[in-house]
PDB file of C-alpha atoms in Angstrom:
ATOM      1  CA  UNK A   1     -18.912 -10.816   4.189  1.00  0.00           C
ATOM      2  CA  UNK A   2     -17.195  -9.496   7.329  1.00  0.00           C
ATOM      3  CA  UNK A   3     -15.091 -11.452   9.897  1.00  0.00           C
ATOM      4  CA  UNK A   4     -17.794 -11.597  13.272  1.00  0.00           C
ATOM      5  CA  UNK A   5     -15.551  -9.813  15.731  1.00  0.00           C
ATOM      6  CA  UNK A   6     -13.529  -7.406  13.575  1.00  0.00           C
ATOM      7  CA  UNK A   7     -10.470  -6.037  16.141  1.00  0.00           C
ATOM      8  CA  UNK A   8      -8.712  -3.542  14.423  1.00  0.00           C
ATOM      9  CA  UNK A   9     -10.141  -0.486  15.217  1.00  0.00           C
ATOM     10  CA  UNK A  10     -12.129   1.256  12.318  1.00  0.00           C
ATOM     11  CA  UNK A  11      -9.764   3.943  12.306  1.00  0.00           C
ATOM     12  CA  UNK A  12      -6.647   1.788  11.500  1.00  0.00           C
ATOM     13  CA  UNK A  13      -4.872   2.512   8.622  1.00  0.00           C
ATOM     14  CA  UNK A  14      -1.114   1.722   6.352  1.00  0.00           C
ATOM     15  CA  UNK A  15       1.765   3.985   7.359  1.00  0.00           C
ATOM     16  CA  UNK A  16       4.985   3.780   6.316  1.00  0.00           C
ATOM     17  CA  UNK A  17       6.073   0.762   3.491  1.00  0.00           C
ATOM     18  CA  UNK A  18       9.594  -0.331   2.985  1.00  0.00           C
ATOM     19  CA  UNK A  19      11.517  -1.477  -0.384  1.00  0.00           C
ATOM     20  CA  UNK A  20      14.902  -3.236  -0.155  1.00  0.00           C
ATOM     21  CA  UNK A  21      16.528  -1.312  -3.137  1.00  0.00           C
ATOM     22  CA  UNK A  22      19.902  -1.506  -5.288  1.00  0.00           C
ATOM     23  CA  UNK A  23      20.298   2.017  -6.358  1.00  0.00           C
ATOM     24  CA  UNK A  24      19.526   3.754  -3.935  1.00  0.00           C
ATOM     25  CA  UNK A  25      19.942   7.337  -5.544  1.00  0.00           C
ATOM     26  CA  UNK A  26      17.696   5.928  -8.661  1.00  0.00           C
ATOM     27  CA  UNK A  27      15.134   5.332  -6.566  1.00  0.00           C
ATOM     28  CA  UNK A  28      15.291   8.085  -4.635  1.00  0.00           C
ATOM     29  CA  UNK A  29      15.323  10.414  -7.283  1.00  0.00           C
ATOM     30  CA  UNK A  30      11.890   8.405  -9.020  1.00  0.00           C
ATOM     31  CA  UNK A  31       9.840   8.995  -6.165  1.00  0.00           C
ATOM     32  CA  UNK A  32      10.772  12.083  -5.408  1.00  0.00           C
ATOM     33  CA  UNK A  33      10.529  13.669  -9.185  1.00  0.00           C
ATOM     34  CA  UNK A  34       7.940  11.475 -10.818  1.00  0.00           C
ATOM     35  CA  UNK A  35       5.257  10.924  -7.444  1.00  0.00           C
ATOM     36  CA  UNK A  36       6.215  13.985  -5.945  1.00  0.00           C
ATOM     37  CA  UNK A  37       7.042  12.617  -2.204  1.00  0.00           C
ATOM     38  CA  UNK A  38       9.403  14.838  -0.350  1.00  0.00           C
ATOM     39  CA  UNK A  39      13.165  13.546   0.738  1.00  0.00           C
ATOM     40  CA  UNK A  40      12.614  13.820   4.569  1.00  0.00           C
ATOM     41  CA  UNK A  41      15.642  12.318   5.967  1.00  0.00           C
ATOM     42  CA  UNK A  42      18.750  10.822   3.933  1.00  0.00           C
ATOM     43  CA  UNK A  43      21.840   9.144   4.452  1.00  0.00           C
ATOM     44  CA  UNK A  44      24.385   6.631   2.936  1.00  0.00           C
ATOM     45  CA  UNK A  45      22.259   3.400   2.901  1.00  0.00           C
ATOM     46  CA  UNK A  46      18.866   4.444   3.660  1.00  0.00           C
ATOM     47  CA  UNK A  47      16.040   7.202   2.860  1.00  0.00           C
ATOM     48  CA  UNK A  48      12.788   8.495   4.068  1.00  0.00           C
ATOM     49  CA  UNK A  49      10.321   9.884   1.701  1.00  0.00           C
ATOM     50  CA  UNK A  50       7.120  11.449   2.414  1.00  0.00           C
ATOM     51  CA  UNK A  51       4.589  14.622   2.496  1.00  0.00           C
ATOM     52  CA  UNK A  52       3.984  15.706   5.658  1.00  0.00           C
ATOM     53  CA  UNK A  53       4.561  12.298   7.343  1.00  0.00           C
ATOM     54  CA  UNK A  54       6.690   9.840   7.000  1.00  0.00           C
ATOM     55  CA  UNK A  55       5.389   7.347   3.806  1.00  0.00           C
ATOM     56  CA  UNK A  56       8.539   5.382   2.152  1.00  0.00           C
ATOM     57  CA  UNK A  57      11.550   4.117   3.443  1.00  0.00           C
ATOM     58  CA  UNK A  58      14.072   3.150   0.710  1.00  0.00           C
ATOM     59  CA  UNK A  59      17.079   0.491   1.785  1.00  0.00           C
ATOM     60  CA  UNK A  60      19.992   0.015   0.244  1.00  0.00           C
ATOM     61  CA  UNK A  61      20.933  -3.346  -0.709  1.00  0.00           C
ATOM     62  CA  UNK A  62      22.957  -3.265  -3.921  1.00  0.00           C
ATOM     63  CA  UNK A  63      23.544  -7.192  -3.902  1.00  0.00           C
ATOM     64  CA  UNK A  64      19.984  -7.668  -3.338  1.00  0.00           C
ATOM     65  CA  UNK A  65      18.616 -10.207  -6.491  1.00  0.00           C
ATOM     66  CA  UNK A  66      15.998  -9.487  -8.812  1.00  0.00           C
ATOM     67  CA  UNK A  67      12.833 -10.735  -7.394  1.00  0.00           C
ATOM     68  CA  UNK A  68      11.708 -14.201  -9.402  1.00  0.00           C
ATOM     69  CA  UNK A  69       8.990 -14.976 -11.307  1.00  0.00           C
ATOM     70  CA  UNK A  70       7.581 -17.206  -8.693  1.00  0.00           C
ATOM     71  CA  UNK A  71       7.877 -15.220  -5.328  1.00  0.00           C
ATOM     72  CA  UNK A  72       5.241 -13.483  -3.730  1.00  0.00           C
ATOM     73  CA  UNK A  73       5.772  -9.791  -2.610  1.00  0.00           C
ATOM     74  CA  UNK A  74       3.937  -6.255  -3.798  1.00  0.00           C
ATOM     75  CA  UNK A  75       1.629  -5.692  -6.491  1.00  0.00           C
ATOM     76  CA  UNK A  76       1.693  -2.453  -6.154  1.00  0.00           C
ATOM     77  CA  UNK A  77       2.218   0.228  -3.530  1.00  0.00           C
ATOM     78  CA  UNK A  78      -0.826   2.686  -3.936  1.00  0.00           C
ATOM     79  CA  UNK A  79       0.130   6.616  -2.630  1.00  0.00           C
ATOM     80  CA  UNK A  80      -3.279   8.425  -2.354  1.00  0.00           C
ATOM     81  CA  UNK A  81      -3.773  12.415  -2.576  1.00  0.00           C
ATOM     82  CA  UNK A  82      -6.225  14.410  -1.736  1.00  0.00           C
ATOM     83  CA  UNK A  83      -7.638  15.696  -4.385  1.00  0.00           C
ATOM     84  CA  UNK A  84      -8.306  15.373  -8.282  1.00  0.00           C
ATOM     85  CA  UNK A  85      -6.540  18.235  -8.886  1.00  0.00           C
ATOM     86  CA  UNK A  86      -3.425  16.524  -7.385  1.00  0.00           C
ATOM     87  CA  UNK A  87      -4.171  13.036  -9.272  1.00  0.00           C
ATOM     88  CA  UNK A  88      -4.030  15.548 -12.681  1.00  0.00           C
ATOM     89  CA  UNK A  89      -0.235  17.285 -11.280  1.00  0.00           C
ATOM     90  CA  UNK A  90       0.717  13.399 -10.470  1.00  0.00           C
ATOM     91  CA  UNK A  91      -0.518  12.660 -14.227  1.00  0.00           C
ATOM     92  CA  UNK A  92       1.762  15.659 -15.710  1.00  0.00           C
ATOM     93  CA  UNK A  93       4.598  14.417 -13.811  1.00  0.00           C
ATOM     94  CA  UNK A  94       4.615  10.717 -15.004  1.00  0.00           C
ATOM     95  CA  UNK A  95       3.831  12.147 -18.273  1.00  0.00           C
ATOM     96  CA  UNK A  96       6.933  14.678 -18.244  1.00  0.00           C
ATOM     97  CA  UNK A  97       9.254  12.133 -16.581  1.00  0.00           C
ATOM     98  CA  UNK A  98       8.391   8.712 -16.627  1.00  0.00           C
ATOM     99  CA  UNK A  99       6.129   5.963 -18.369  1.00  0.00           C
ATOM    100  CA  UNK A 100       2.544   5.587 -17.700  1.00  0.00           C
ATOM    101  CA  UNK A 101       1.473   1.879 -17.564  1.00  0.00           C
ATOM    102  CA  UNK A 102      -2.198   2.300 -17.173  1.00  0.00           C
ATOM    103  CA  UNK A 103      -5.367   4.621 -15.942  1.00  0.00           C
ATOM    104  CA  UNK A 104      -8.364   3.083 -14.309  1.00  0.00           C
ATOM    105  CA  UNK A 105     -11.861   4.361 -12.618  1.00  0.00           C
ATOM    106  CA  UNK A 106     -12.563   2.001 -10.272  1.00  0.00           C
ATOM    107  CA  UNK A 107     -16.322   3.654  -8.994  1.00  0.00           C
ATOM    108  CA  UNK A 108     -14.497   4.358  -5.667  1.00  0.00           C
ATOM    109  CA  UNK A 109     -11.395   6.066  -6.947  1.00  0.00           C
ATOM    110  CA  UNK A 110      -9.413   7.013  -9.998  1.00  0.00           C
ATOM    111  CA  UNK A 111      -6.018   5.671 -10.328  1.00  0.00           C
ATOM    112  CA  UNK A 112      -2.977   5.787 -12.385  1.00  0.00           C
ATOM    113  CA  UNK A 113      -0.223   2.892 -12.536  1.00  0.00           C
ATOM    114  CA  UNK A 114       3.337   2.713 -13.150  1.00  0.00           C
ATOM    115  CA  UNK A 115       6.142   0.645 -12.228  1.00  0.00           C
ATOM    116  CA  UNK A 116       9.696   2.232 -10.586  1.00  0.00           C
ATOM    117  CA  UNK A 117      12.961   1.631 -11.485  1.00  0.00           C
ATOM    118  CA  UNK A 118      13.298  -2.117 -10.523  1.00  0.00           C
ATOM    119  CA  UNK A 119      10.281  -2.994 -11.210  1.00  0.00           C
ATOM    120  CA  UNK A 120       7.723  -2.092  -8.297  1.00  0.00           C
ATOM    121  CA  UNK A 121       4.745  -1.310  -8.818  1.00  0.00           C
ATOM    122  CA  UNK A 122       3.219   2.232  -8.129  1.00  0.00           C
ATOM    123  CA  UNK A 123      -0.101   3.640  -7.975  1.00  0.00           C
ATOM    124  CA  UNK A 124      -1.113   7.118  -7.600  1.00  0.00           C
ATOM    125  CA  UNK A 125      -4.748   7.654  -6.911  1.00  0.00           C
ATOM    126  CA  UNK A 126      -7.447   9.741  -5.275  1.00  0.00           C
ATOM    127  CA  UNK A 127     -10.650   8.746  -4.031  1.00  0.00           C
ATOM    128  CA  UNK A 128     -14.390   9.421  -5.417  1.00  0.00           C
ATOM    129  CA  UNK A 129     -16.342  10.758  -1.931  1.00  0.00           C
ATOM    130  CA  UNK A 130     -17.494   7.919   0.059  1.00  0.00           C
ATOM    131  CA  UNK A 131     -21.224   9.021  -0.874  1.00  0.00           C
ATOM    132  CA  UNK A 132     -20.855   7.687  -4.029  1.00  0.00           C
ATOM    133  CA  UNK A 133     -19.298   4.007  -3.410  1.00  0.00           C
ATOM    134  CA  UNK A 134     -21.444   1.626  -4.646  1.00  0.00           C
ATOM    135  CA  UNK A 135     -22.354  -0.915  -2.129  1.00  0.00           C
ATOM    136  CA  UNK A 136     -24.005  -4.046  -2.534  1.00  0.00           C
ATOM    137  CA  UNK A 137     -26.431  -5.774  -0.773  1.00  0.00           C
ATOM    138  CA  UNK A 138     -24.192  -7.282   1.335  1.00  0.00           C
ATOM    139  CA  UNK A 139     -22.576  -4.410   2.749  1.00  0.00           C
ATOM    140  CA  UNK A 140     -19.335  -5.002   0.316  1.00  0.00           C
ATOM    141  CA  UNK A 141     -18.093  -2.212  -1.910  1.00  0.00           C
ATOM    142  CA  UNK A 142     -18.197  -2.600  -5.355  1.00  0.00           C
ATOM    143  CA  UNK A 143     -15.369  -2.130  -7.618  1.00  0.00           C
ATOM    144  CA  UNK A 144     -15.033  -1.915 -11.290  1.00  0.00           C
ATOM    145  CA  UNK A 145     -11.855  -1.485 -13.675  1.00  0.00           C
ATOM    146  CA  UNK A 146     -13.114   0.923 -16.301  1.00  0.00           C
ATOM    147  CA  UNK A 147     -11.405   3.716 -18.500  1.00  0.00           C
ATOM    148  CA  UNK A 148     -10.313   6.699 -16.936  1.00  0.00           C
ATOM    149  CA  UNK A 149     -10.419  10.157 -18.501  1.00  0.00           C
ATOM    150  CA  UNK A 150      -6.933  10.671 -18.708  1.00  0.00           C
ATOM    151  CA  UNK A 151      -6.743  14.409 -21.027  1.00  0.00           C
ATOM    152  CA  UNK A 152     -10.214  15.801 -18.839  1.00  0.00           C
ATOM    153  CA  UNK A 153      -7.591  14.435 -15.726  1.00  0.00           C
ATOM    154  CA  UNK A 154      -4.444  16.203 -17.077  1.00  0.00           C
ATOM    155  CA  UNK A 155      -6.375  19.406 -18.058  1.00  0.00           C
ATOM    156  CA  UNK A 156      -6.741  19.686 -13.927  1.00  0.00           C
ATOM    157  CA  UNK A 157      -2.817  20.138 -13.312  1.00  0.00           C
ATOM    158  CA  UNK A 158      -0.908  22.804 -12.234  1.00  0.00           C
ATOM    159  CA  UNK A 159       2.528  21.972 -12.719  1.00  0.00           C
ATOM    160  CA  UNK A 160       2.971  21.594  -9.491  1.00  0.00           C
ATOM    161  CA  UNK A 161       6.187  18.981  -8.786  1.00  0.00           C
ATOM    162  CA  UNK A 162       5.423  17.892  -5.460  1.00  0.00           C
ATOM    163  CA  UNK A 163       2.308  15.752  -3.580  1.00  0.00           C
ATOM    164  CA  UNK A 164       0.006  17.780  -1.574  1.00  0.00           C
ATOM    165  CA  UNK A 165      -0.025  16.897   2.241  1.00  0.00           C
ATOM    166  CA  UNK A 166      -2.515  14.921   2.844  1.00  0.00           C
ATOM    167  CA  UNK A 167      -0.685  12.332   0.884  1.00  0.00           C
ATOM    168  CA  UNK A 168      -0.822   8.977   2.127  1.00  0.00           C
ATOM    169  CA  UNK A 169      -0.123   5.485   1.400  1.00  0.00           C
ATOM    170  CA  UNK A 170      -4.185   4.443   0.808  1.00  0.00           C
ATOM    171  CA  UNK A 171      -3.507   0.591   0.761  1.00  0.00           C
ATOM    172  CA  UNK A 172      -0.727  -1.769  -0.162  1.00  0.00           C
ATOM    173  CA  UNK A 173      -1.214  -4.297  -2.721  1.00  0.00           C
ATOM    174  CA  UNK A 174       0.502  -8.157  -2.404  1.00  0.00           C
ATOM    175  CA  UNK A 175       0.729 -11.082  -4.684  1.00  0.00           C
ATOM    176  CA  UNK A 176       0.200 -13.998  -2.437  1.00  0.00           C
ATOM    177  CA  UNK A 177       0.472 -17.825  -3.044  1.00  0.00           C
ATOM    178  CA  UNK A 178      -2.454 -19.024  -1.409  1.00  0.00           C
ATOM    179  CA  UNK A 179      -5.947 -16.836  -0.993  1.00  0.00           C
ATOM    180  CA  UNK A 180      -7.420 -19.114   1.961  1.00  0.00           C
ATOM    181  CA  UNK A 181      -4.353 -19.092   3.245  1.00  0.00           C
ATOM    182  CA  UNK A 182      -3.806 -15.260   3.025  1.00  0.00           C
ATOM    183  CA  UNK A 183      -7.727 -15.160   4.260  1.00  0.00           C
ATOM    184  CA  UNK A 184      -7.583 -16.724   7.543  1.00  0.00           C
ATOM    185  CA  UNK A 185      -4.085 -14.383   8.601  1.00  0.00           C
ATOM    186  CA  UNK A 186      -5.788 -11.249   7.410  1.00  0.00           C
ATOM    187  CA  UNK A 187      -8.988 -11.669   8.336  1.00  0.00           C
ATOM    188  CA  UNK A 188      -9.335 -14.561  10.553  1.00  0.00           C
ATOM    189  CA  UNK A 189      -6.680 -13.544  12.904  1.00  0.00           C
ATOM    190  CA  UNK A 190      -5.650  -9.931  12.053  1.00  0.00           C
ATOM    191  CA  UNK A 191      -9.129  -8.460  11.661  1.00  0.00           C
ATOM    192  CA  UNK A 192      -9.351  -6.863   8.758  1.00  0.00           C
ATOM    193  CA  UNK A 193     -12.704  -6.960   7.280  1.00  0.00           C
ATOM    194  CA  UNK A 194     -13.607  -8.730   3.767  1.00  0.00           C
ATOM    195  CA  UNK A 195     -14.585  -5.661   0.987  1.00  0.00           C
ATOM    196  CA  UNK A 196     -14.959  -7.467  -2.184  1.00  0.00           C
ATOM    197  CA  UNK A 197     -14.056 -10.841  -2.986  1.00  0.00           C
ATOM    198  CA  UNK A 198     -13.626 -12.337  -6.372  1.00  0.00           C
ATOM    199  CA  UNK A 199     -13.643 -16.564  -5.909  1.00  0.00           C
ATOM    200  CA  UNK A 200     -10.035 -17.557  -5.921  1.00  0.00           C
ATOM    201  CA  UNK A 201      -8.547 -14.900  -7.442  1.00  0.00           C
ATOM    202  CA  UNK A 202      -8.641 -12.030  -5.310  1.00  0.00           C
ATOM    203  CA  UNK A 203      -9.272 -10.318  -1.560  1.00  0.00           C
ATOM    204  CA  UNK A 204      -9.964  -6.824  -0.594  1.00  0.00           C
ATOM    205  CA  UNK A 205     -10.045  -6.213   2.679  1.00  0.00           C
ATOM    206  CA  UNK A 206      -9.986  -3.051   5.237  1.00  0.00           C
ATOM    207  CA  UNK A 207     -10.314  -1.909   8.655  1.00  0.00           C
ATOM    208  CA  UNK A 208     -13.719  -0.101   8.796  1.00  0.00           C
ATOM    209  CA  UNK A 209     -15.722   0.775   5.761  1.00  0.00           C
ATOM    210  CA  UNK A 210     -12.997   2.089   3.919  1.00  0.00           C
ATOM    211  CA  UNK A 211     -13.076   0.264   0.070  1.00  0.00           C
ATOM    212  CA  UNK A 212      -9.331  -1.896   0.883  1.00  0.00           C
ATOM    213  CA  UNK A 213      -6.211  -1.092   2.762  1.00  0.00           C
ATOM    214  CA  UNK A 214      -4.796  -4.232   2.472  1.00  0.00           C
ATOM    215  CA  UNK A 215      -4.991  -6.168  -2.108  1.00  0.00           C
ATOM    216  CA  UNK A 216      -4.848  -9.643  -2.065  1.00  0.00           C
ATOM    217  CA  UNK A 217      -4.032 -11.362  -5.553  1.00  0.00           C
ATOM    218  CA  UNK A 218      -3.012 -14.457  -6.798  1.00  0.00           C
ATOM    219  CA  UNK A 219      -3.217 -13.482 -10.054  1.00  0.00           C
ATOM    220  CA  UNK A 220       0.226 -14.807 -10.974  1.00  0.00           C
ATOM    221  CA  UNK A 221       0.891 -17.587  -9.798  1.00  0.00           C
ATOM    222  CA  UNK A 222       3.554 -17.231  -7.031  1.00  0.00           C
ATOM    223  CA  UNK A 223       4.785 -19.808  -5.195  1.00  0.00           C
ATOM    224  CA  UNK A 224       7.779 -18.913  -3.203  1.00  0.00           C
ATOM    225  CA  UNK A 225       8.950 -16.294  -0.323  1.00  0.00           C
ATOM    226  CA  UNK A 226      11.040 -13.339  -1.886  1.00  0.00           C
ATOM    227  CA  UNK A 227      14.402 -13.334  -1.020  1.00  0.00           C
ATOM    228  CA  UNK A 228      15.482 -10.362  -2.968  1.00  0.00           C
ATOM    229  CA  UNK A 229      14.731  -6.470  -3.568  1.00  0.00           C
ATOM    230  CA  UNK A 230      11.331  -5.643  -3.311  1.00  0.00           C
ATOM    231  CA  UNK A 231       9.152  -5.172  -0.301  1.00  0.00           C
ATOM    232  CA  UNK A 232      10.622  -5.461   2.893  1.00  0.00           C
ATOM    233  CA  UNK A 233       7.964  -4.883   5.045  1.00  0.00           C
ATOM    234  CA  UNK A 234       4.841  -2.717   5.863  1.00  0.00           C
ATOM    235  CA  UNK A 235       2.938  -1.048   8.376  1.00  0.00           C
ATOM    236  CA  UNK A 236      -0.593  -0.962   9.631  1.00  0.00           C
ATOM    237  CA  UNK A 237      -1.014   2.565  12.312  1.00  0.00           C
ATOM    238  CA  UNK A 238      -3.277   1.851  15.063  1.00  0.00           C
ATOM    239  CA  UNK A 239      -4.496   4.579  17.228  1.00  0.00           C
ATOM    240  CA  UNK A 240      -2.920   3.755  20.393  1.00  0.00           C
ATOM    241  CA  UNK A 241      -0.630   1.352  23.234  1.00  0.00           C
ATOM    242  CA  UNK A 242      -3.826  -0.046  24.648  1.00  0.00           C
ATOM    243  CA  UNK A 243      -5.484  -0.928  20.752  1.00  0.00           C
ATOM    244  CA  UNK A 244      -1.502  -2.734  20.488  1.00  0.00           C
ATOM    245  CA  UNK A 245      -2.022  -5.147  23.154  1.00  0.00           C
ATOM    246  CA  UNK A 246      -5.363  -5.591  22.480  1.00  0.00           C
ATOM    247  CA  UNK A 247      -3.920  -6.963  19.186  1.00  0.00           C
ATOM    248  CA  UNK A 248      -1.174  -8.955  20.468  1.00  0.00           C
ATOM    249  CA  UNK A 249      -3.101 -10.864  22.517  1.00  0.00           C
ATOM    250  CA  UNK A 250      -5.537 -11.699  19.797  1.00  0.00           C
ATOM    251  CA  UNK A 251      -2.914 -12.817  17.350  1.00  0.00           C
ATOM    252  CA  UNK A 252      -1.351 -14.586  20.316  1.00  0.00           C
ATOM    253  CA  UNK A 253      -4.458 -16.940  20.833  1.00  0.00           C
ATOM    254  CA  UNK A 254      -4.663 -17.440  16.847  1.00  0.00           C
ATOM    255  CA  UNK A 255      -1.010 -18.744  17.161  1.00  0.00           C
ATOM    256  CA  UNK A 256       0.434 -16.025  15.271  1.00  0.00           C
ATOM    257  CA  UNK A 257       4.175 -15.571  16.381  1.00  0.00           C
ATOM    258  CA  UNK A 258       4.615 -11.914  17.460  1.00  0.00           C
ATOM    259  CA  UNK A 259       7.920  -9.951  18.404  1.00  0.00           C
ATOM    260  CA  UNK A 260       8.051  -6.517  19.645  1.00  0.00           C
ATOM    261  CA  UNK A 261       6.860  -4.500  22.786  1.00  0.00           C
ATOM    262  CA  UNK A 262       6.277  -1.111  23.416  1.00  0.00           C
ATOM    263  CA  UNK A 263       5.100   0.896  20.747  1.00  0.00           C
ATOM    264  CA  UNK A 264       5.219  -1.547  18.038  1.00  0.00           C
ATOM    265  CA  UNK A 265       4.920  -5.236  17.130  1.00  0.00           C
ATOM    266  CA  UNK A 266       6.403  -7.506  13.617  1.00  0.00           C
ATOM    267  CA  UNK A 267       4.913 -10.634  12.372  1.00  0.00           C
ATOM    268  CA  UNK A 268       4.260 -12.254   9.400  1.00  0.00           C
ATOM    269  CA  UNK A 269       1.943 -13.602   6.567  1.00  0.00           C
ATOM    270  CA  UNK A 270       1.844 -16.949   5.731  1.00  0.00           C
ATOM    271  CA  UNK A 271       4.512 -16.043   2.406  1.00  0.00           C
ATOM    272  CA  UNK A 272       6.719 -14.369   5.088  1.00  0.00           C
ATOM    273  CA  UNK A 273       5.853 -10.994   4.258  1.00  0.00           C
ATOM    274  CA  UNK A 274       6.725  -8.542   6.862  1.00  0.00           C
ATOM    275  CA  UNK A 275       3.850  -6.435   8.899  1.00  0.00           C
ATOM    276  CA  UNK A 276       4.602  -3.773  11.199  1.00  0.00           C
ATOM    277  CA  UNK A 277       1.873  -2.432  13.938  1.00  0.00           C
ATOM    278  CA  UNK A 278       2.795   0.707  14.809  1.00  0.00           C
ATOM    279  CA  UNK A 279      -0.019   3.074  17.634  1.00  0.00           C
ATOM    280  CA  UNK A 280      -0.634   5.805  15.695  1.00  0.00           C
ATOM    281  CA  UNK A 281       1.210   8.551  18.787  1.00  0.00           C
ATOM    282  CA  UNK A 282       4.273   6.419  18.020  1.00  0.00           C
ATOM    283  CA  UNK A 283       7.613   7.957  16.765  1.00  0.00           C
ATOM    284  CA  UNK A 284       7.848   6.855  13.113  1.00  0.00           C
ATOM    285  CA  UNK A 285      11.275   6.401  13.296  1.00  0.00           C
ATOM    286  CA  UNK A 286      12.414   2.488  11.876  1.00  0.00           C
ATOM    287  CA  UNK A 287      12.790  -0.006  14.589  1.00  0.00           C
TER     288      UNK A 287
END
């Protein structure tokens, strides 16, 4: 199920992901009171959100149109926290301020879904230990979508109104128009190793043996490049300079186009969707 010569090192990982927002105080103001990240750095037309590192960045952009029914973009953006305890708090909060859209036990994780403001999707989740993934006979993880627990879950909170650190985003989620297509740049080329597939409907894939940083879908039918709010970009961490180039040069030779130097390189996926690589030493501040 894997790509044969995997090249992101197993211990890549998301950082930081990026929405192109019109209220910007709105949006501040849901992630910081209903999924608990802390407001690390602020200003006029921009904001940084996070736990103890860096996780959101929120962009102003109040003429920014509502993404359409056909473009491609996020699914969801999925914060993970450490521990069930904080899923339960996370529960309380969306409970208290917000509107839960749905609970799931996927075998690997638990997870709870919402949707912001304008209409991003949100998941806050924590994972099951790794000794209890199921994993099939192919080496893939398995994942289910089954009922979740959600009073056993909230009886764990502490009314606590902030994410633990240890907070992080776990994996980003992306409605794409074409699942070969979307297959061959994040597999073929990036590296990113296949998970669990479902035909031609859906790709999980991840660097390592982790269950999916990276949600495929094309559930919905989209068609067309956003041009509007929504996500603006995301970022895989890599450990280091040397892992970079080692990167470059192997999206290079699968004529990928690739900007950047230093520290940190851009590209994009086949719908136009924006991924940063970032080494992992790097200063997180926006490029």
């Amino acid at each position: 199920m894997e790509s044969p010569d995997p090249m992101l090192p197993e211990t890549t990982r998301p950082g930081r992901v990026a929405l192109r927002v019109n209220d910007l105080d709105r949006l501040v103001a849901f992630y910081r009171d209903v999924v608990g990240l802390t407001v690390l750095k602020r200003d006029e037309d921009r904001a940084t959100l996070g736990s103890d590192e860096p996780l959101l960045e929120l962009i102003a952009d109040p003429d920014a149109s509502e993404r359409r029914r056909e473009e491609t973009g996020l699914f969801h953006v999925a914060f993970r926290v450490p521990s069930r305890e904080a899923l339960g708090e996370a529960l309380e909060r969306v409970r208290e301020r917000w509107r839960l859209e749905g609970a799931s036990d996927h075998l690997v994780s638990e997870a709870l879904y919402l949707a912001d403001p304008e209409g991003n999707g949100v998941e806050i989740y924590r994972d099951r230990p790794r000794s209890e993934w199921p994993i099939d006979e192919d080496g893939g993880v398995e994942m289910e979508t089954l009922a979740l627990d959600t009073e056993a879950l909230a009886a764990l909170g502490r009314g606590h109104g902030t994410s633990p650190d240890g907070t992080t985003v776990g994996h980003v989620h992306l409605e794409v128009s074409s699942l070969p297509a979307a297959r061959a740049f994040y597999v073929d080329a990036l590296g990113l190793r296949v998970r669990q597939e479902w035909g031609d409907a859906a790709l999980f894939v991840a660097a390592g043996d982790y269950h999916h940083h990276v949600g495929l879908n094309a559930w919905n039918g989209r068609t067309a490049p956003s041009t509007g709010r929504g996500l603006a970009w995301f970022e895989l961490l890599v450990p280091d300079r040397g892992a970079l180039e080692a990167i470059r040069g192997r999206l290079e030779g699968a004529d990928v186009e690739v900007d950047g130097e230093g520290a940190g390189l851009e590209l994009a996926d086949p719908d136009g969707i924006e991924l940063r690589l970032r080494a992992e030493s790097a200063d997180a501040k926006p490029w």
